[in-house]
Amino acid sequence: MRWLFRLIGVVLSLAVLAVAALFLIPGERLANLAAQQVTAATGRSLVFTGEVRPTIWPHLGVTTGEVMLGNAEWSSAGPMIQAEALEIALDLRALVGGEIAVRRVAVLGPDILLERAADGRANWEFRPATGPAQPPAARDGSAAFTIDTAELRRGRVTLIDHENGTRQVFDDIDATLGLPDLAGPAELTLAMRHDGQTIRADARIERFADALAGQVVPLRLNLALGQAQAGFEGRAGLGDGAAEGKVSLSVPDLATLGAAPGIGGITASAQLTVAPAGSVHLRDATLSLGAGRVTGAADITLDGPRPRIVAQIAGDRLDLTALGAGGGAGPTPPAAPGWPRGPIDASALGLADAEIGLDFGAVDLGMARAGPVRASLVIDRSRAVLSLREVGLHGGRLGGELVLNNRSGLSAGGDLRLRDVALLPLLSDAAGFRRIDGKGSADLRFLAVGGSVDAMMRSLSGEGRIDLGRGEILGFDLAGILRNLDLSYMGEGRRTIYDAISGSFTIADGVLRSEDLRLDAALVEATARGAVDIGRRTLDMRLVPVALPGQDRGGIRVPLLITGAWEEPRLRLDMQGLADERLREERERLEQRAREEAERALDERLRLEREEGERLQDAARRRAEEEAARRLGVDAGEGERPQDAARRRLEEEAGRRLRGILGGN
């Protein structure tokens, strides 16, 4: 807006000079004088390449041929302004009275170049050659001037920013400025096209002279892009950029702004304050998107290396259904196989730092609905951390932390805790997996690196654990397959009801591996081990179920292989595994039989050895007794054992000696 006012000032200065010499100076001399004055006011050369002619009909004034205004000295892009012609119409009655009243100034077919250098300099910042430029109003008490209408027709503006390497073109520009009194209000209307879109604007600036002097004045501004409209009504100043007032936005269909069709409309409003230091403050902000409505407040400071946003956003329900569904207009086209390989643009993380509190009753993404949501988002130097204090998800709870880091390449990580979450909608939304129904809990720590979803999934690493309560595996009847050894127990309507599934896992290079998965059910038990290739979305698992556990021989054991894409996994009997299982069972039976026979043989051998030992002991005892009797000179009587005879002989000898002793006394 400022560059437009300055261009109009240049045009007005040119008009004053041309009118002053209208009847006194020939056209060529008038052109030279105007060029000198404009050069003195702007520091740029003004060149008339066509004839400068005074006109009497239909208005008293001046017309010129082609006009060119030079660019800044650092630019090599050509003239700043190059117009086909300039027309100026005066009020004769005011001129006779000593005033310059411009009824109309028209710039025809201008080609305007607005350019910003890599060091921040702008070519619309004029440096007068003879001191500060004066505004169009007289400062020394001489006659003032007014302008009823200033027009720009069939214009073209090219914006070149060498700082970020962008180039934008606005064409078919038609603008009208009404300023009957320099000290009064100015009204501006503008229409142009950019990238095939028509842009319209209208503004009213009170006390235009004060606005040019940098003072804060009442301002009303409306912008329109197709059916989208934005507005400001309050006070603003061109000097330090201060502003205060109400801002509003209305977009009946976001598709007009390049969003996916079917998202619907958006309306927003807030009380805006822009402080002279450059900080921006929003209060009483409301945003309606679809059926959702949120409120909040925000403070934006601009004095650091990046803008900093501190905000609090809340609402009963945030409806992003169309965003989550990719448009919502008609059926969603089938997704291409695999993960998306398009580059992820995370450059927005570096645009600003932020601390944002989020408090919603519900957030509806179409593919998933969460609520309530209590969370906070912190962005610091291209690193965003989303802390999930309380999130209701599919009937359960989600907590933990998610991190997105774009400081040196894009990475994503997290530490998440799921409790009592409905599995079918969760796995369907997250990975398109629709084979498990029920509720469960899980812990997951992960890290992924890459510039696309596909690259991230192939680099995924981490660890976790799952504990699922009672539920169903959809698509096959595991007990039926085992009882009948028939894979026809698969397909729509088949299911395996389980009491629990539990296990731990690790992830490396996008492949999840588990060695201790276990399924418990009334009719079947199973253990599983293998890999899930998340990057390639394939399964390679070996399931060893036991049907009717607890019966003779421990139930029916039939190993199964689950392989292929997880959208349509392939289940087949592991015939080699089944043969190995049968051989293992027969080997175990034979080994058990051999152990039993070996134990019986060992028991018999031990019995015989024990009996032989007892016989040898008895024989040795008899020999010892006989030897003792011989040495004692004892003859055993008929039927008397040697030990009994020896005992008798000892007793007789002891009695004889005792009688001798007693008799001797």
Coordinates of C-alpha atoms in Angstrom, one line a residue, residues 118-648:
A118 CA 19.3 -9.5 -1.2
D119 CA 20.5 -7.1 1.6
G120 CA 16.9 -5.9 2.2
R121 CA 17.0 -2.6 0.2
A122 CA 13.8 -1.8 -1.8
N123 CA 13.6 0.2 -5.0
W124 CA 10.4 1.9 -3.8
E125 CA 12.5 3.6 -1.0
F126 CA 13.3 7.0 -2.7
R127 CA 16.2 9.1 -1.7
P128 CA 15.6 12.8 -2.7
A129 CA 18.5 14.4 -4.5
T130 CA 17.9 17.8 -2.7
G131 CA 16.9 16.9 0.8
P132 CA 13.8 15.3 2.2
A133 CA 10.9 15.1 -0.2
Q134 CA 7.9 17.3 0.7
P135 CA 4.4 15.9 0.7
P136 CA 2.1 17.2 -2.0
A137 CA 0.6 19.8 0.4
A138 CA 2.2 23.2 0.4
R139 CA 4.3 23.9 3.5
D140 CA 4.9 27.7 2.9
G141 CA 1.4 29.0 2.7
S142 CA 1.3 28.9 -1.1
A143 CA -1.8 27.5 -2.9
A144 CA -2.7 24.0 -2.0
F145 CA -4.1 21.5 -4.5
T146 CA -6.7 18.7 -4.5
I147 CA -7.3 15.7 -6.7
D148 CA -10.7 14.3 -7.4
T149 CA -9.6 11.0 -9.1
A150 CA -6.3 9.3 -9.7
E151 CA -6.5 6.3 -12.0
L152 CA -4.3 3.5 -13.1
R153 CA -5.5 1.5 -16.1
R154 CA -4.3 -1.8 -17.6
G155 CA -1.3 -1.9 -15.3
R156 CA 1.1 -4.6 -14.4
V157 CA 3.2 -5.0 -11.3
T158 CA 6.1 -7.4 -11.0
L159 CA 7.5 -8.2 -7.5
I160 CA 11.0 -9.6 -7.3
D161 CA 12.5 -10.5 -4.0
H162 CA 16.2 -11.4 -4.3
E163 CA 16.2 -12.4 -0.6
N164 CA 14.2 -15.5 -1.1
G165 CA 14.4 -15.8 -4.9
T166 CA 10.7 -15.3 -5.6
R167 CA 9.0 -13.5 -8.5
Q168 CA 5.3 -12.7 -8.6
V169 CA 3.3 -10.9 -11.3
F170 CA 0.1 -9.0 -10.9
D171 CA -1.6 -7.9 -14.1
D172 CA -4.8 -6.4 -15.4
I173 CA -4.5 -3.8 -12.7
D174 CA -7.2 -1.1 -12.5
A175 CA -7.0 1.3 -9.5
T176 CA -8.9 4.5 -8.6
L177 CA -8.0 6.9 -5.8
G178 CA -10.4 9.7 -4.7
L179 CA -8.9 12.6 -2.7
P180 CA -11.1 15.7 -3.0
D181 CA -9.4 17.2 0.1
L182 CA -5.9 16.3 1.1
A183 CA -6.8 16.8 4.7
G184 CA -9.9 14.7 4.3
P185 CA -10.5 11.0 3.6
A186 CA -9.0 9.1 0.7
E187 CA -10.9 6.2 -0.9
L188 CA -9.1 3.6 -3.0
T189 CA -10.5 0.8 -5.1
L190 CA -8.3 -1.8 -6.8
A191 CA -8.8 -4.9 -9.0
M192 CA -6.1 -7.1 -10.5
R193 CA -5.3 -10.7 -11.4
H194 CA -2.6 -13.0 -10.0
D195 CA -2.1 -16.7 -10.9
G196 CA -5.5 -16.7 -12.7
Q197 CA -7.3 -15.4 -9.6
T198 CA -9.1 -12.0 -9.5
I199 CA -8.2 -9.9 -6.5
R200 CA -10.2 -6.9 -5.4
A201 CA -9.7 -4.3 -2.6
D202 CA -11.2 -1.2 -1.3
A203 CA -10.0 1.1 1.5
R204 CA -10.9 4.3 3.2
I205 CA -8.3 6.3 5.0
E206 CA -9.4 9.2 7.2
R207 CA -7.2 12.4 7.3
F208 CA -5.0 11.4 4.4
A209 CA -2.5 14.1 5.0
D210 CA -2.0 12.9 8.6
A211 CA -1.6 9.3 7.3
L212 CA 1.1 10.4 4.8
A213 CA 2.9 12.1 7.7
G214 CA 3.0 8.8 9.6
Q215 CA 0.2 9.4 12.1
V216 CA -2.3 6.8 13.2
V217 CA -5.7 7.4 11.6
P218 CA -9.0 5.5 11.2
L219 CA -8.7 2.9 8.4
R220 CA -11.1 0.5 6.8
L221 CA -9.8 -2.1 4.4
N222 CA -11.5 -5.0 2.6
L223 CA -9.8 -7.6 0.4
A224 CA -11.5 -10.2 -1.8
L225 CA -10.1 -13.2 -3.7
G226 CA -12.9 -14.8 -5.6
Q227 CA -15.6 -15.4 -2.9
A228 CA -13.0 -15.2 -0.1
Q229 CA -13.0 -12.0 1.9
A230 CA -10.9 -10.4 4.5
G231 CA -11.3 -7.1 6.3
F232 CA -9.9 -4.7 8.9
E233 CA -11.7 -1.9 10.6
G234 CA -9.9 0.2 13.2
R235 CA -6.9 2.5 13.3
A236 CA -3.5 2.2 11.7
G237 CA -0.4 4.2 10.8
L238 CA 2.0 4.1 7.9
G239 CA 4.9 5.3 9.9
D240 CA 5.7 2.7 12.5
G241 CA 3.1 0.1 11.3
A242 CA 1.0 0.4 14.5
A243 CA -2.6 -0.9 14.2
E244 CA -5.6 -1.6 16.4
G245 CA -9.0 -3.0 15.3
K246 CA -11.1 -5.9 14.3
V247 CA -9.9 -8.3 11.6
S248 CA -12.2 -10.8 9.9
L249 CA -11.9 -13.6 7.3
S250 CA -14.6 -15.4 5.4
V251 CA -13.9 -18.2 2.8
P252 CA -17.1 -20.0 1.7
D253 CA -15.0 -22.7 0.0
L254 CA -11.4 -23.3 0.8
A255 CA -11.0 -25.0 -2.7
T256 CA -10.8 -21.4 -4.1
L257 CA -7.5 -21.0 -2.2
G258 CA -6.0 -24.2 -3.6
A259 CA -7.2 -26.6 -0.8
A260 CA -8.7 -30.0 -1.5
P261 CA -12.3 -29.8 -2.7
G262 CA -15.0 -30.6 -0.2
I263 CA -13.3 -29.1 2.8
G264 CA -16.0 -26.4 3.1
G265 CA -15.8 -22.9 4.4
I266 CA -14.0 -21.1 7.1
T267 CA -14.7 -17.9 9.1
A268 CA -12.5 -16.2 11.6
S269 CA -12.4 -12.9 13.5
A270 CA -10.3 -11.4 16.2
Q271 CA -9.3 -8.1 17.9
L272 CA -5.9 -7.2 16.5
T273 CA -3.2 -5.0 18.0
V274 CA 0.1 -4.3 16.3
A275 CA 2.4 -2.5 18.7
P276 CA 4.9 0.0 17.3
A277 CA 7.7 -2.4 18.4
G278 CA 6.3 -4.9 15.9
S279 CA 4.6 -7.4 18.2
V280 CA 1.2 -8.7 17.2
H281 CA -1.6 -9.5 19.7
L282 CA -4.8 -11.4 19.1
R283 CA -7.7 -11.5 21.6
D284 CA -11.2 -12.9 21.4
A285 CA -10.2 -14.9 18.4
T286 CA -12.7 -17.3 16.9
L287 CA -12.3 -19.8 14.0
S288 CA -15.1 -21.9 12.5
L289 CA -14.1 -24.7 10.1
G290 CA -16.9 -26.9 8.9
A291 CA -19.0 -27.8 12.0
G292 CA -16.2 -27.1 14.4
R293 CA -15.5 -23.8 16.2
V294 CA -12.5 -22.9 18.3
T295 CA -11.5 -19.8 20.3
G296 CA -8.2 -18.5 21.5
A297 CA -5.7 -15.8 22.1
A298 CA -2.1 -15.3 20.8
D299 CA 0.9 -13.1 21.2
I300 CA 3.4 -12.9 18.4
T301 CA 6.8 -11.2 19.0
L302 CA 9.1 -10.3 16.1
D303 CA 12.3 -9.1 17.9
G304 CA 14.1 -12.5 17.9
P305 CA 15.8 -14.5 15.1
R306 CA 12.3 -15.9 14.3
P307 CA 8.8 -14.8 15.2
R308 CA 7.7 -16.3 18.5
I309 CA 4.0 -17.4 19.1
V310 CA 2.5 -17.9 22.5
A311 CA -1.1 -19.1 22.2
Q312 CA -3.9 -20.9 23.8
I313 CA -6.5 -22.6 21.6
A314 CA -9.7 -24.3 22.9
G315 CA -13.0 -25.6 21.6
D316 CA -15.8 -28.1 22.1
R317 CA -15.2 -29.7 18.7
L318 CA -12.7 -29.3 16.0
D319 CA -14.0 -30.9 12.8
L320 CA -11.3 -31.6 10.2
T321 CA -13.2 -34.5 8.6
A322 CA -12.6 -33.3 5.1
L323 CA -8.9 -32.7 5.7
G324 CA -8.5 -36.3 7.0
A325 CA -10.6 -37.8 4.3
G326 CA -8.7 -36.0 1.5
G327 CA -11.6 -33.9 0.4
G328 CA -14.7 -35.8 1.3
A329 CA -16.4 -35.3 -2.1
G330 CA -17.3 -38.7 -3.3
P331 CA -15.5 -42.0 -2.7
T332 CA -11.9 -41.9 -1.8
P333 CA -9.8 -43.3 -4.7
P334 CA -7.8 -46.5 -3.8
A335 CA -4.4 -45.7 -2.4
A336 CA -1.3 -46.7 -4.3
P337 CA 0.5 -49.8 -2.9
G338 CA 3.1 -49.0 -0.3
W339 CA 3.8 -45.8 1.7
P340 CA 3.7 -42.4 0.0
R341 CA 7.1 -41.5 -1.5
G342 CA 6.5 -37.8 -2.1
P343 CA 8.8 -35.5 -0.3
I344 CA 7.7 -34.1 3.1
D345 CA 8.0 -30.4 3.3
A346 CA 8.7 -29.6 6.9
S347 CA 10.2 -26.1 6.3
A348 CA 7.2 -24.6 8.1
L349 CA 8.9 -25.8 11.4
G350 CA 11.5 -23.1 10.9
L351 CA 9.2 -20.2 10.3
A352 CA 8.5 -19.5 13.9
D353 CA 9.0 -20.7 17.5
A354 CA 5.9 -21.4 19.5
E355 CA 4.3 -22.5 22.7
I356 CA 0.7 -23.5 22.1
G357 CA -1.7 -25.0 24.5
L358 CA -4.5 -27.2 23.0
D359 CA -7.7 -28.0 24.8
F360 CA -10.6 -29.6 22.8
G361 CA -13.6 -31.7 23.7
A362 CA -13.1 -33.6 20.4
V363 CA -11.0 -33.6 17.3
D364 CA -12.5 -35.3 14.2
L365 CA -10.1 -36.1 11.4
G366 CA -12.5 -38.2 9.5
M367 CA -10.2 -41.2 9.6
A368 CA -9.8 -40.9 13.4
R369 CA -11.6 -39.2 16.2
A370 CA -9.9 -38.2 19.4
G371 CA -11.4 -36.6 22.5
P372 CA -11.0 -35.1 24.9
V373 CA -7.6 -33.7 23.8
R374 CA -5.3 -31.9 26.3
A375 CA -2.0 -31.3 24.8
S376 CA 0.8 -28.7 24.3
L377 CA 2.9 -28.0 21.3
V378 CA 6.4 -26.5 21.6
I379 CA 8.4 -25.5 18.5
D380 CA 12.1 -24.4 18.9
R381 CA 14.5 -24.0 16.1
S382 CA 12.7 -26.3 13.7
R383 CA 12.0 -29.0 16.3
A384 CA 8.4 -29.6 17.4
V385 CA 7.4 -31.5 20.5
L386 CA 3.7 -32.5 21.0
S387 CA 3.1 -33.5 24.6
L388 CA -0.1 -35.6 25.0
R389 CA -1.3 -35.1 28.5
E390 CA -4.8 -36.6 28.0
V391 CA -6.1 -37.9 24.7
G392 CA -9.1 -40.1 24.3
L393 CA -8.7 -42.4 21.3
H394 CA -11.1 -45.1 20.1
G395 CA -12.6 -45.7 23.5
G396 CA -9.2 -45.8 25.3
R397 CA -6.4 -43.4 26.2
L398 CA -3.3 -42.2 24.5
G399 CA -0.4 -40.5 26.2
G400 CA 3.2 -39.7 25.7
E401 CA 5.2 -37.5 23.4
L402 CA 5.7 -37.0 19.7
V403 CA 8.8 -35.2 18.2
L404 CA 9.3 -33.9 14.7
N405 CA 12.8 -32.5 14.1
N406 CA 13.9 -30.7 10.9
R407 CA 17.2 -29.2 12.2
S408 CA 19.5 -31.4 10.1
G409 CA 17.3 -33.5 8.0
L410 CA 13.8 -34.7 8.9
S411 CA 13.2 -37.2 11.7
A412 CA 10.3 -38.3 13.8
G413 CA 10.2 -40.1 17.1
G414 CA 8.0 -40.7 20.0
D415 CA 7.3 -42.5 23.3
L416 CA 3.6 -43.5 23.3
R417 CA 1.3 -45.4 25.7
L418 CA -2.0 -46.8 24.6
R419 CA -4.5 -48.1 27.1
D420 CA -7.7 -50.0 26.4
V421 CA -7.9 -48.8 22.8
A422 CA -10.3 -50.4 20.2
L423 CA -7.9 -52.2 17.9
L424 CA -9.9 -52.5 14.6
P425 CA -10.3 -48.7 14.0
L426 CA -6.9 -47.9 15.4
L427 CA -5.0 -50.4 13.1
S428 CA -7.2 -49.6 10.2
D429 CA -6.5 -45.8 10.5
A430 CA -2.8 -46.1 11.2
A431 CA -1.8 -48.9 8.8
G432 CA -4.8 -50.1 6.8
F433 CA -4.7 -53.4 8.8
R434 CA -8.2 -54.8 9.4
R435 CA -7.6 -58.2 10.9
I436 CA -7.9 -57.8 14.7
D437 CA -11.0 -56.6 16.7
G438 CA -11.1 -56.1 20.4
K439 CA -9.3 -53.9 22.9
G440 CA -5.7 -53.7 23.9
S441 CA -2.8 -51.8 25.4
A442 CA 0.6 -51.1 24.1
D443 CA 3.9 -49.2 24.7
L444 CA 5.9 -48.0 21.8
R445 CA 9.2 -46.1 21.5
F446 CA 10.3 -45.3 18.0
L447 CA 12.6 -43.2 15.8
A448 CA 12.3 -42.7 12.0
V449 CA 14.5 -40.6 9.6
G450 CA 13.9 -39.7 6.0
G451 CA 12.4 -37.2 3.6
S452 CA 9.3 -39.2 2.8
V453 CA 6.8 -41.4 4.6
D454 CA 8.3 -44.4 2.7
A455 CA 11.9 -43.5 3.8
M456 CA 10.8 -43.1 7.4
M457 CA 9.0 -46.4 7.5
R458 CA 12.0 -48.2 6.1
S459 CA 14.4 -46.6 8.6
L460 CA 12.1 -47.2 11.6
S461 CA 13.7 -48.4 14.9
G462 CA 12.5 -48.9 18.4
E463 CA 10.9 -51.3 20.8
G464 CA 7.6 -52.0 22.5
R465 CA 5.1 -54.4 24.0
I466 CA 1.5 -55.4 23.4
D467 CA -1.1 -56.8 25.7
L468 CA -4.5 -57.4 24.1
G469 CA -7.6 -58.5 26.0
R470 CA -10.4 -60.6 24.7
G471 CA -11.1 -60.1 21.0
E472 CA -11.2 -61.7 17.6
I473 CA -8.9 -62.3 14.7
L474 CA -10.9 -61.8 11.6
G475 CA -10.7 -63.7 8.3
F476 CA -9.8 -67.3 9.5
D477 CA -10.9 -69.9 12.1
L478 CA -7.7 -71.2 13.6
A479 CA -9.3 -74.0 15.6
G480 CA -11.2 -75.2 12.5
I481 CA -8.1 -75.2 10.4
L482 CA -6.3 -77.3 13.1
R483 CA -9.1 -79.8 13.7
N484 CA -9.6 -80.5 10.0
L485 CA -6.2 -79.6 8.5
D486 CA -8.2 -77.6 6.0
L487 CA -7.4 -74.0 5.0
S488 CA -11.0 -73.5 3.7
Y489 CA -11.7 -72.1 7.2
M490 CA -10.6 -68.7 5.9
G491 CA -12.3 -65.8 4.4
E492 CA -15.3 -63.5 5.1
G493 CA -17.2 -64.5 8.2
R494 CA -14.5 -66.7 9.7
R495 CA -12.9 -65.7 13.0
T496 CA -10.8 -66.8 15.9
I497 CA -11.9 -65.7 19.3
Y498 CA -9.0 -65.3 21.8
D499 CA -8.8 -64.5 25.5
A500 CA -5.4 -62.7 25.3
I501 CA -2.5 -61.9 23.0
S502 CA 0.8 -60.7 24.5
G503 CA 4.4 -60.2 23.6
S504 CA 7.3 -57.9 23.1
F505 CA 9.1 -56.7 20.0
T506 CA 12.0 -54.8 18.6
I507 CA 12.2 -52.7 15.4
A508 CA 15.3 -52.2 13.3
D509 CA 15.6 -50.9 9.7
G510 CA 11.9 -50.8 9.4
V511 CA 11.4 -54.5 10.4
L512 CA 9.5 -55.5 13.6
R513 CA 10.6 -58.8 15.1
S514 CA 9.1 -60.8 18.0
E515 CA 10.1 -64.1 19.6
D516 CA 7.6 -64.4 22.4
L517 CA 4.1 -63.6 21.0
R518 CA 1.5 -65.8 22.6
L519 CA -2.2 -66.3 22.0
D520 CA -4.5 -67.9 24.6
A521 CA -8.1 -69.1 23.7
A522 CA -10.6 -71.6 24.9
L523 CA -10.1 -74.0 21.9
V524 CA -6.6 -73.1 20.9
E525 CA -3.3 -71.8 22.2
A526 CA -0.5 -70.5 20.0
T527 CA 3.0 -69.1 20.1
A528 CA 4.4 -67.0 17.2
R529 CA 7.7 -65.7 16.1
G530 CA 8.9 -63.9 13.0
A531 CA 9.0 -60.5 11.4
V532 CA 6.7 -57.7 10.1
D533 CA 8.4 -55.6 7.5
I534 CA 6.8 -52.2 8.1
G535 CA 8.7 -50.5 5.3
R536 CA 7.5 -53.0 2.7
R537 CA 4.2 -53.8 4.5
T538 CA 4.7 -57.5 4.5
L539 CA 4.4 -60.4 7.0
D540 CA 6.7 -63.4 7.6
M541 CA 5.4 -65.1 10.8
R542 CA 5.4 -68.7 12.0
L543 CA 2.5 -69.6 14.2
V544 CA 2.5 -72.8 16.2
P545 CA -1.0 -73.4 17.5
V546 CA -2.3 -76.2 19.7
A547 CA -5.9 -77.1 19.2
L548 CA -7.9 -78.5 22.2
P549 CA -5.0 -78.2 24.6
G550 CA -5.0 -80.3 27.7
Q551 CA -6.3 -83.5 26.0
D552 CA -4.3 -86.6 25.3
R553 CA -0.9 -85.9 23.8
G554 CA -1.3 -82.2 24.5
G555 CA -3.7 -81.4 21.6
I556 CA -3.3 -81.1 17.9
R557 CA -0.2 -79.1 16.9
V558 CA -0.1 -77.8 13.3
P559 CA 2.4 -75.1 12.4
L560 CA 1.1 -72.3 10.1
L561 CA 3.0 -69.7 8.0
I562 CA 1.6 -66.2 7.6
T563 CA 3.3 -64.4 4.8
G564 CA 2.7 -61.7 2.1
A565 CA 1.3 -58.2 2.1
W566 CA -0.5 -57.4 5.3
E567 CA -3.5 -56.0 3.4
E568 CA -4.1 -59.6 2.0
P569 CA -1.9 -62.0 4.1
R570 CA -1.4 -65.6 2.9
L571 CA -2.0 -68.4 5.4
R572 CA -0.7 -71.9 4.7
L573 CA 0.2 -75.1 6.5
D574 CA 3.9 -75.4 7.3
M575 CA 4.2 -79.0 5.8
Q576 CA 7.9 -79.1 6.5
G577 CA 7.3 -77.8 10.0
L578 CA 4.4 -80.3 10.4
A579 CA 6.7 -83.2 9.3
D580 CA 9.4 -82.0 11.7
E581 CA 6.8 -81.7 14.4
R582 CA 5.7 -85.3 13.8
L583 CA 9.4 -86.5 13.8
R584 CA 10.0 -84.6 17.0
E585 CA 7.0 -86.1 18.7
E586 CA 8.0 -89.7 17.6
R587 CA 11.6 -89.0 18.7
E588 CA 10.3 -87.8 22.1
R589 CA 8.1 -91.0 22.4
L590 CA 11.0 -93.3 21.5
E591 CA 13.3 -91.4 23.8
Q592 CA 10.7 -91.7 26.6
R593 CA 10.3 -95.5 26.0
A594 CA 14.0 -96.0 26.0
R595 CA 14.4 -94.1 29.2
E596 CA 11.7 -96.3 30.8
E597 CA 13.3 -99.6 29.6
A598 CA 16.7 -98.3 30.8
E599 CA 15.3 -97.5 34.2
R600 CA 13.7 -101.0 34.5
A601 CA 17.0 -102.7 33.4
L602 CA 18.9 -100.7 35.9
D603 CA 16.5 -101.6 38.7
E604 CA 16.8 -105.3 38.0
R605 CA 20.6 -105.1 37.9
L606 CA 20.6 -103.3 41.2
R607 CA 18.4 -106.0 42.7
L608 CA 20.6 -108.8 41.6
E609 CA 23.7 -107.0 42.8
R610 CA 22.1 -106.4 46.2
E611 CA 21.1 -110.1 46.6
E612 CA 24.6 -111.2 45.6
G613 CA 26.1 -108.8 48.1
E614 CA 23.9 -110.2 50.9
R615 CA 24.8 -113.8 50.0
L616 CA 28.6 -113.0 50.1
Q617 CA 28.1 -111.2 53.4
D618 CA 26.4 -114.2 55.0
A619 CA 29.1 -116.6 53.7
A620 CA 31.9 -114.4 55.1
R621 CA 30.1 -114.1 58.4
R622 CA 29.8 -117.9 58.7
R623 CA 33.5 -118.4 57.9
A624 CA 34.5 -115.9 60.5
E625 CA 32.3 -117.6 63.2
E626 CA 33.8 -121.0 62.3
E627 CA 37.3 -119.6 62.6
A628 CA 36.6 -118.1 66.0
A629 CA 35.1 -121.4 67.3
R630 CA 38.1 -123.3 66.1
R631 CA 40.5 -121.0 67.9
L632 CA 38.5 -121.3 71.0
G633 CA 38.4 -125.1 70.8
V634 CA 34.7 -125.2 70.8
D635 CA 32.8 -128.0 69.1
A636 CA 29.4 -127.1 68.0
G637 CA 26.7 -129.6 68.9
E638 CA 24.2 -131.0 66.6
G639 CA 22.0 -128.2 65.3
E640 CA 24.1 -125.6 67.1
R641 CA 25.6 -122.7 65.2
P642 CA 29.3 -121.9 65.7
Q643 CA 28.5 -118.5 67.2
D644 CA 26.2 -120.1 69.7
A645 CA 28.8 -122.8 70.6
A646 CA 31.4 -120.0 71.1
R647 CA 29.1 -118.0 73.3
R648 CA 28.4 -121.2 75.4

